[in-house]
Amino acid sequence: MSRAIIFSGIQPTGRKHLGNYIGAIRQYVEGQDRGDPAIFCIVDLHAVSVSYDPAELRERIYDTAAILLAAGLDPERCILFRQSDVREHTELTWLLSAVTAHGDLNRMHQFKEKVGKDRELASAALFYYPVLMAADVLAYRATEVPVGDDQRQHVELMREIARRFNERFGETLVVPELRIPEVGARIMDLQEPERKMSTTGGTENGTVFVLDDPATIRRKVGAAMTDSGREIVRRDDKPGITNLIEILAAVRGQEPADVEREFEPLGYGAFKDTVGEEVVKFLAPVHERYGELRADEAELERVFALGAEKARAIAAPVVAEVRERMGFGRHRG
């Protein structure tokens, strides 16, 4: 059986939180030796689809790269690059627009959530976001896309775009498979457990940031919203406890049912204490390495340049074939 070609991108906007780490970053680290190759991209082009500050964007790109490297990504074992350094992404986005229906983009849940009542003022880039995301993956003929559960609809559209292109122009693009972690795919806000943990839309005390110090992590987990009763059990009417069970299972690498059995007789206090300590332990390796890595921006740029060179070597021939299939340039016969 051929090995997987893995591709995934991560936004450089905002501070990275526990949900990002469990749902995406940990999958990257685990996948870099399984992929052939494993390709990971800081998607700065996606970041300009909403209001942003250029100077802050540059800083956040370095922050994100340092977190990824501190978490265990190795540029010698994977391809890590900055999206805007590989122009094939933007060219393929335009080419794929020919097989993307306006109605499909209009139905994207994340677009509706982000624009709210200001739909007429939303940027065209935000509306077009899923096409760029499709180009990110399809340019590498990736077979597997590890993402959080919130990206499921985008990946399904990406798959449909690949199928439509192949039906119209001939077999060219690979239809990738979605890969979502079985545990921890959707980490919720600790204060509002009905909502996903988020840098922009969540509560400050309900969001555990990757770079929070241990005392802050323990405080936030200790103050997490829970439910009436003492049962440590996953249940629809106990979203707070269910979320903490998912978090502990994810950071320990256990099944949620094992967590329930272990803590069922102990009550909320002991359970929260354990969750806090395990999250601190889980994030400790990143804390230990991040400062040194972030301080060396020249080295981060070297990593980006190396990754972009490797990425272009894969993407350029794919985009060239797409162009030829669509009738651009001299036919190579």
Short mmCIF file of C-alpha atoms in Angstrom, two decimals:
data_model
loop_
_atom_site.label_atom_id
_atom_site.label_comp_id
_atom_site.label_asym_id
_atom_site.label_seq_id
_atom_site.Cartn_x
_atom_site.Cartn_y
_atom_site.Cartn_z
CA MET A 1 0.00 0.00 0.00
CA SER A 2 1.37 3.43 -0.94
CA ARG A 3 2.06 5.86 1.88
CA ALA A 4 -0.14 8.88 2.50
CA ILE A 5 0.66 12.32 1.16
CA ILE A 6 -0.43 14.57 4.02
CA PHE A 7 -1.25 18.26 3.75
CA SER A 8 -2.66 20.65 6.31
CA GLY A 9 -2.54 24.40 6.87
CA ILE A 10 -2.76 26.51 10.01
CA GLN A 11 -3.81 30.14 10.38
CA PRO A 12 -1.20 32.57 11.76
CA THR A 13 -3.89 34.84 13.19
CA GLY A 14 -4.41 35.02 16.94
CA ARG A 15 -2.77 33.07 19.74
CA LYS A 16 -2.84 29.30 19.41
CA HIS A 17 -5.01 27.55 21.98
CA LEU A 18 -5.47 24.03 23.33
CA GLY A 19 -8.11 23.22 20.71
CA ASN A 20 -5.66 24.13 17.91
CA TYR A 21 -2.98 22.01 19.53
CA ILE A 22 -5.09 18.90 20.04
CA GLY A 23 -7.11 19.16 16.83
CA ALA A 24 -4.31 20.10 14.43
CA ILE A 25 -0.77 20.60 15.72
CA ARG A 26 -0.49 17.24 17.48
CA GLN A 27 -1.74 15.54 14.31
CA TYR A 28 1.00 17.30 12.36
CA VAL A 29 3.71 15.99 14.67
CA GLU A 30 2.31 12.46 14.62
CA GLY A 31 1.92 12.53 10.83
CA GLN A 32 5.35 13.76 9.78
CA ASP A 33 6.85 10.27 9.75
CA ARG A 34 3.75 8.66 8.28
CA GLY A 35 3.41 11.02 5.34
CA ASP A 36 5.43 10.69 2.16
CA PRO A 37 5.75 13.60 2.28
CA ALA A 38 3.98 15.37 5.15
CA ILE A 39 3.39 18.99 4.12
CA PHE A 40 2.41 21.72 6.57
CA CYS A 41 1.71 25.31 5.65
CA ILE A 42 1.22 28.55 7.58
CA VAL A 43 -1.67 29.98 5.57
CA ASP A 44 -0.96 33.71 5.63
CA LEU A 45 -2.95 34.29 2.43
CA HIS A 46 -6.07 33.07 4.24
CA ALA A 47 -5.36 35.55 7.04
CA VAL A 48 -6.01 38.58 4.82
CA SER A 49 -9.64 37.56 4.22
CA VAL A 50 -10.59 39.51 7.36
CA SER A 51 -9.40 42.81 8.79
CA TYR A 52 -5.77 42.56 9.95
CA ASP A 53 -2.63 44.56 10.72
CA PRO A 54 0.33 43.81 8.39
CA ALA A 55 2.98 44.23 11.09
CA GLU A 56 1.07 41.98 13.48
CA LEU A 57 0.60 39.37 10.74
CA ARG A 58 4.37 39.12 10.27
CA GLU A 59 4.84 38.63 14.01
CA ARG A 60 2.09 36.01 14.23
CA ILE A 61 3.62 34.04 11.35
CA TYR A 62 6.87 33.76 13.30
CA ASP A 63 4.94 32.94 16.50
CA THR A 64 3.10 30.12 14.74
CA ALA A 65 6.24 28.71 13.15
CA ALA A 66 8.02 28.67 16.51
CA ILE A 67 5.09 26.88 18.17
CA LEU A 68 5.02 24.24 15.42
CA LEU A 69 8.75 23.62 15.72
CA ALA A 70 8.58 23.61 19.53
CA ALA A 71 5.78 21.05 19.34
CA GLY A 72 8.04 18.69 17.42
CA LEU A 73 7.84 19.43 13.71
CA ASP A 74 11.23 18.77 12.11
CA PRO A 75 12.00 20.49 8.76
CA GLU A 76 14.18 17.51 7.88
CA ARG A 77 11.24 15.10 8.27
CA CYS A 78 8.43 17.23 6.82
CA ILE A 79 7.85 20.22 4.57
CA LEU A 80 6.99 23.39 6.51
CA PHE A 81 6.51 26.62 4.59
CA ARG A 82 4.75 29.96 4.39
CA GLN A 83 1.84 29.86 1.95
CA SER A 84 2.56 33.19 0.25
CA ASP A 85 6.06 31.99 -0.72
CA VAL A 86 4.57 29.45 -3.16
CA ARG A 87 2.66 31.27 -5.89
CA GLU A 88 1.15 28.08 -7.29
CA HIS A 89 -1.46 28.35 -4.54
CA THR A 90 -2.92 31.57 -5.88
CA GLU A 91 -2.76 30.52 -9.53
CA LEU A 92 -4.47 27.21 -8.86
CA THR A 93 -7.16 29.02 -6.84
CA TRP A 94 -8.18 30.98 -9.93
CA LEU A 95 -8.07 27.92 -12.16
CA LEU A 96 -10.24 25.91 -9.76
CA SER A 97 -12.81 28.71 -9.65
CA ALA A 98 -13.92 27.44 -13.07
CA VAL A 99 -15.33 24.30 -11.45
CA THR A 100 -16.57 25.84 -8.18
CA ALA A 101 -20.23 26.79 -7.94
CA HIS A 102 -21.22 30.11 -6.40
CA GLY A 103 -24.03 28.32 -4.57
CA ASP A 104 -21.57 25.99 -2.85
CA LEU A 105 -19.57 28.92 -1.50
CA ASN A 106 -22.78 30.63 -0.43
CA ARG A 107 -23.64 27.64 1.78
CA MET A 108 -20.39 27.55 3.75
CA HIS A 109 -21.19 27.64 7.47
CA GLN A 110 -18.00 29.43 8.48
CA PHE A 111 -18.63 32.25 6.00
CA LYS A 112 -22.11 32.77 7.42
CA GLU A 113 -20.79 32.70 10.99
CA LYS A 114 -17.98 35.16 10.37
CA VAL A 115 -19.95 37.74 8.40
CA GLY A 116 -23.09 37.67 10.54
CA LYS A 117 -25.32 40.57 9.57
CA ASP A 118 -22.57 42.34 7.59
CA ARG A 119 -22.76 40.00 4.61
CA GLU A 120 -22.68 42.81 2.03
CA LEU A 121 -19.50 44.24 3.56
CA ALA A 122 -17.61 40.94 3.80
CA SER A 123 -14.50 40.65 1.64
CA ALA A 124 -14.59 38.62 -1.54
CA ALA A 125 -11.49 36.87 -0.13
CA LEU A 126 -13.53 35.55 2.79
CA PHE A 127 -16.20 34.26 0.41
CA TYR A 128 -13.48 32.66 -1.75
CA TYR A 129 -11.61 31.17 1.20
CA PRO A 130 -12.70 27.54 0.47
CA VAL A 131 -11.35 27.69 -3.10
CA LEU A 132 -7.93 28.77 -1.85
CA MET A 133 -8.10 25.99 0.74
CA ALA A 134 -8.86 23.50 -2.03
CA ALA A 135 -5.90 24.77 -4.05
CA ASP A 136 -3.63 24.43 -0.99
CA VAL A 137 -4.30 20.70 -0.84
CA LEU A 138 -4.93 19.76 -4.47
CA ALA A 139 -1.66 21.36 -5.62
CA TYR A 140 0.21 18.55 -3.86
CA ARG A 141 -2.07 15.66 -4.81
CA ALA A 142 -2.43 15.09 -1.09
CA THR A 143 -4.29 11.95 -0.11
CA GLU A 144 -5.02 12.96 3.47
CA VAL A 145 -6.05 16.21 5.18
CA PRO A 146 -5.79 16.25 9.00
CA VAL A 147 -8.07 19.02 10.34
CA GLY A 148 -10.43 19.81 13.17
CA ASP A 149 -14.10 18.94 12.95
CA ASP A 150 -15.00 22.55 12.09
CA GLN A 151 -13.26 22.17 8.70
CA ARG A 152 -15.30 19.17 7.60
CA GLN A 153 -17.53 21.16 5.20
CA HIS A 154 -14.53 22.85 3.57
CA VAL A 155 -12.83 19.51 2.91
CA GLU A 156 -16.03 18.04 1.46
CA LEU A 157 -16.21 20.97 -0.98
CA MET A 158 -12.53 20.46 -1.80
CA ARG A 159 -13.24 16.84 -2.67
CA GLU A 160 -16.17 17.89 -4.86
CA ILE A 161 -14.01 20.46 -6.68
CA ALA A 162 -11.43 17.76 -7.46
CA ARG A 163 -14.13 15.41 -8.75
CA ARG A 164 -15.67 18.11 -10.95
CA PHE A 165 -12.29 19.04 -12.42
CA ASN A 166 -11.49 15.41 -13.23
CA GLU A 167 -14.90 14.86 -14.82
CA ARG A 168 -14.56 17.93 -17.02
CA PHE A 169 -10.87 17.91 -17.94
CA GLY A 170 -9.70 14.34 -17.29
CA GLU A 171 -8.12 12.60 -14.30
CA THR A 172 -5.62 15.09 -12.91
CA LEU A 173 -6.32 15.83 -9.26
CA VAL A 174 -6.44 13.48 -6.27
CA VAL A 175 -9.61 13.43 -4.18
CA PRO A 176 -8.22 13.63 -0.62
CA GLU A 177 -9.57 11.93 2.48
CA LEU A 178 -10.57 13.83 5.61
CA ARG A 179 -8.77 12.85 8.84
CA ILE A 180 -10.28 14.07 12.12
CA PRO A 181 -8.91 12.93 15.52
CA GLU A 182 -11.20 10.42 17.20
CA VAL A 183 -10.78 12.16 20.56
CA GLY A 184 -10.54 15.93 21.00
CA ALA A 185 -11.74 16.89 17.53
CA ARG A 186 -13.77 19.76 18.97
CA ILE A 187 -12.52 21.29 22.22
CA MET A 188 -15.06 23.68 23.72
CA ASP A 189 -14.72 26.94 25.65
CA LEU A 190 -14.25 26.23 29.38
CA GLN A 191 -16.67 29.00 30.38
CA GLU A 192 -19.21 28.50 27.59
CA PRO A 193 -19.00 24.79 26.76
CA GLU A 194 -21.69 25.03 24.10
CA ARG A 195 -19.22 27.04 21.97
CA LYS A 196 -15.95 25.94 20.38
CA MET A 197 -12.74 27.17 22.02
CA SER A 198 -11.66 30.10 19.87
CA THR A 199 -9.07 32.87 19.83
CA THR A 200 -11.50 35.43 18.45
CA GLY A 201 -14.96 34.33 19.53
CA GLY A 202 -14.28 32.66 22.87
CA THR A 203 -13.95 33.93 26.43
CA GLU A 204 -10.52 34.84 27.82
CA ASN A 205 -10.91 32.61 30.89
CA GLY A 206 -12.44 29.81 28.85
CA THR A 207 -9.56 29.65 26.36
CA VAL A 208 -6.36 27.84 27.33
CA PHE A 209 -3.58 29.26 25.20
CA VAL A 210 -0.60 27.11 24.28
CA LEU A 211 1.77 29.68 25.79
CA ASP A 212 -0.19 30.26 29.01
CA ASP A 213 2.01 29.71 32.08
CA PRO A 214 1.24 26.69 34.28
CA ALA A 215 -0.48 28.74 36.99
CA THR A 216 -2.82 30.33 34.45
CA ILE A 217 -3.67 26.94 32.94
CA ARG A 218 -4.49 25.49 36.36
CA ARG A 219 -6.61 28.54 37.22
CA LYS A 220 -8.61 28.41 33.98
CA VAL A 221 -9.27 24.68 34.25
CA GLY A 222 -10.14 24.99 37.93
CA ALA A 223 -12.70 27.70 37.12
CA ALA A 224 -14.20 25.76 34.21
CA MET A 225 -17.99 25.77 34.04
CA THR A 226 -19.40 22.47 35.26
CA ASP A 227 -22.86 21.12 35.85
CA SER A 228 -25.06 20.12 38.75
CA GLY A 229 -24.31 16.82 40.41
CA ARG A 230 -21.05 14.93 40.93
CA GLU A 231 -21.06 12.44 38.05
CA ILE A 232 -18.00 12.43 35.81
CA VAL A 233 -19.85 11.35 32.69
CA ARG A 234 -20.36 12.48 29.10
CA ARG A 235 -23.94 13.51 28.64
CA ASP A 236 -25.83 16.11 26.61
CA ASP A 237 -27.01 17.92 29.74
CA LYS A 238 -23.44 18.05 31.10
CA PRO A 239 -21.47 19.91 28.40
CA GLY A 240 -18.87 21.28 30.82
CA ILE A 241 -17.88 17.92 32.28
CA THR A 242 -18.11 16.29 28.84
CA ASN A 243 -15.60 18.85 27.52
CA LEU A 244 -13.17 18.23 30.38
CA ILE A 245 -13.43 14.48 29.85
CA GLU A 246 -12.59 14.97 26.16
CA ILE A 247 -9.63 17.19 27.04
CA LEU A 248 -8.17 14.76 29.56
CA ALA A 249 -8.67 11.78 27.23
CA ALA A 250 -6.96 13.67 24.40
CA VAL A 251 -3.90 14.82 26.34
CA ARG A 252 -3.43 11.40 27.94
CA GLY A 253 -4.11 9.43 24.78
CA GLN A 254 -6.97 7.52 26.47
CA GLU A 255 -10.53 6.71 25.60
CA PRO A 256 -13.14 9.00 27.24
CA ALA A 257 -14.79 5.94 28.78
CA ASP A 258 -11.55 5.18 30.65
CA VAL A 259 -11.58 8.69 32.12
CA GLU A 260 -15.18 8.25 33.24
CA ARG A 261 -14.38 4.98 35.03
CA GLU A 262 -11.32 6.43 36.77
CA PHE A 263 -12.95 9.58 38.12
CA GLU A 264 -16.57 8.52 38.57
CA PRO A 265 -16.21 8.07 42.37
CA LEU A 266 -13.99 11.13 42.98
CA GLY A 267 -16.11 14.19 42.20
CA TYR A 268 -15.42 17.45 40.36
CA GLY A 269 -12.61 18.89 42.51
CA ALA A 270 -10.13 16.04 42.10
CA PHE A 271 -11.11 15.70 38.46
CA LYS A 272 -10.43 19.36 37.63
CA ASP A 273 -7.11 19.26 39.49
CA THR A 274 -6.02 16.28 37.40
CA VAL A 275 -7.14 17.87 34.13
CA GLY A 276 -5.18 21.03 34.95
CA GLU A 277 -1.99 19.13 35.80
CA GLU A 278 -2.21 16.92 32.73
CA VAL A 279 -2.71 19.91 30.41
CA VAL A 280 0.31 21.63 31.99
CA LYS A 281 2.38 18.47 31.42
CA PHE A 282 1.06 18.13 27.86
CA LEU A 283 2.11 21.67 26.89
CA ALA A 284 5.40 21.71 28.83
CA PRO A 285 7.65 20.70 25.87
CA VAL A 286 6.37 23.67 23.85
CA HIS A 287 6.99 26.07 26.74
CA GLU A 288 10.55 24.77 27.11
CA ARG A 289 11.55 25.31 23.46
CA TYR A 290 9.41 28.17 22.20
CA GLY A 291 11.42 31.15 23.51
CA GLU A 292 14.70 30.11 21.92
CA LEU A 293 13.08 29.26 18.60
CA ARG A 294 11.01 32.46 18.41
CA ALA A 295 14.04 34.66 19.09
CA ASP A 296 15.88 33.45 15.98
CA GLU A 297 13.88 34.92 13.10
CA ALA A 298 16.74 34.32 10.66
CA GLU A 299 16.50 30.59 11.35
CA LEU A 300 12.73 30.68 10.94
CA GLU A 301 13.21 32.35 7.54
CA ARG A 302 15.73 29.64 6.62
CA VAL A 303 13.13 26.99 7.48
CA PHE A 304 10.53 28.81 5.36
CA ALA A 305 12.90 29.08 2.38
CA LEU A 306 13.83 25.39 2.57
CA GLY A 307 10.18 24.39 2.83
CA ALA A 308 9.05 26.66 -0.02
CA GLU A 309 11.67 25.20 -2.33
CA LYS A 310 10.49 21.66 -1.57
CA ALA A 311 6.84 22.68 -1.88
CA ARG A 312 7.31 24.37 -5.27
CA ALA A 313 9.07 21.29 -6.60
CA ILE A 314 5.85 19.33 -5.96
CA ALA A 315 3.21 21.95 -6.75
CA ALA A 316 4.65 23.45 -9.94
CA PRO A 317 4.29 20.29 -12.09
CA VAL A 318 0.73 19.75 -10.82
CA VAL A 319 -0.32 23.31 -11.70
CA ALA A 320 1.42 22.98 -15.09
CA GLU A 321 -0.66 19.88 -15.81
CA VAL A 322 -3.84 21.64 -14.69
CA ARG A 323 -3.03 24.53 -17.06
CA GLU A 324 -2.46 22.18 -19.97
CA ARG A 325 -5.64 20.22 -19.27
CA MET A 326 -7.58 23.48 -19.28
CA GLY A 327 -6.10 24.56 -22.61
CA PHE A 328 -3.45 27.07 -21.59
CA GLY A 329 -0.03 27.22 -23.22
CA ARG A 330 1.44 25.04 -25.91
CA HIS A 331 0.14 21.50 -25.96
CA ARG A 332 2.89 19.07 -24.96
CA GLY A 333 1.28 16.29 -26.91
#
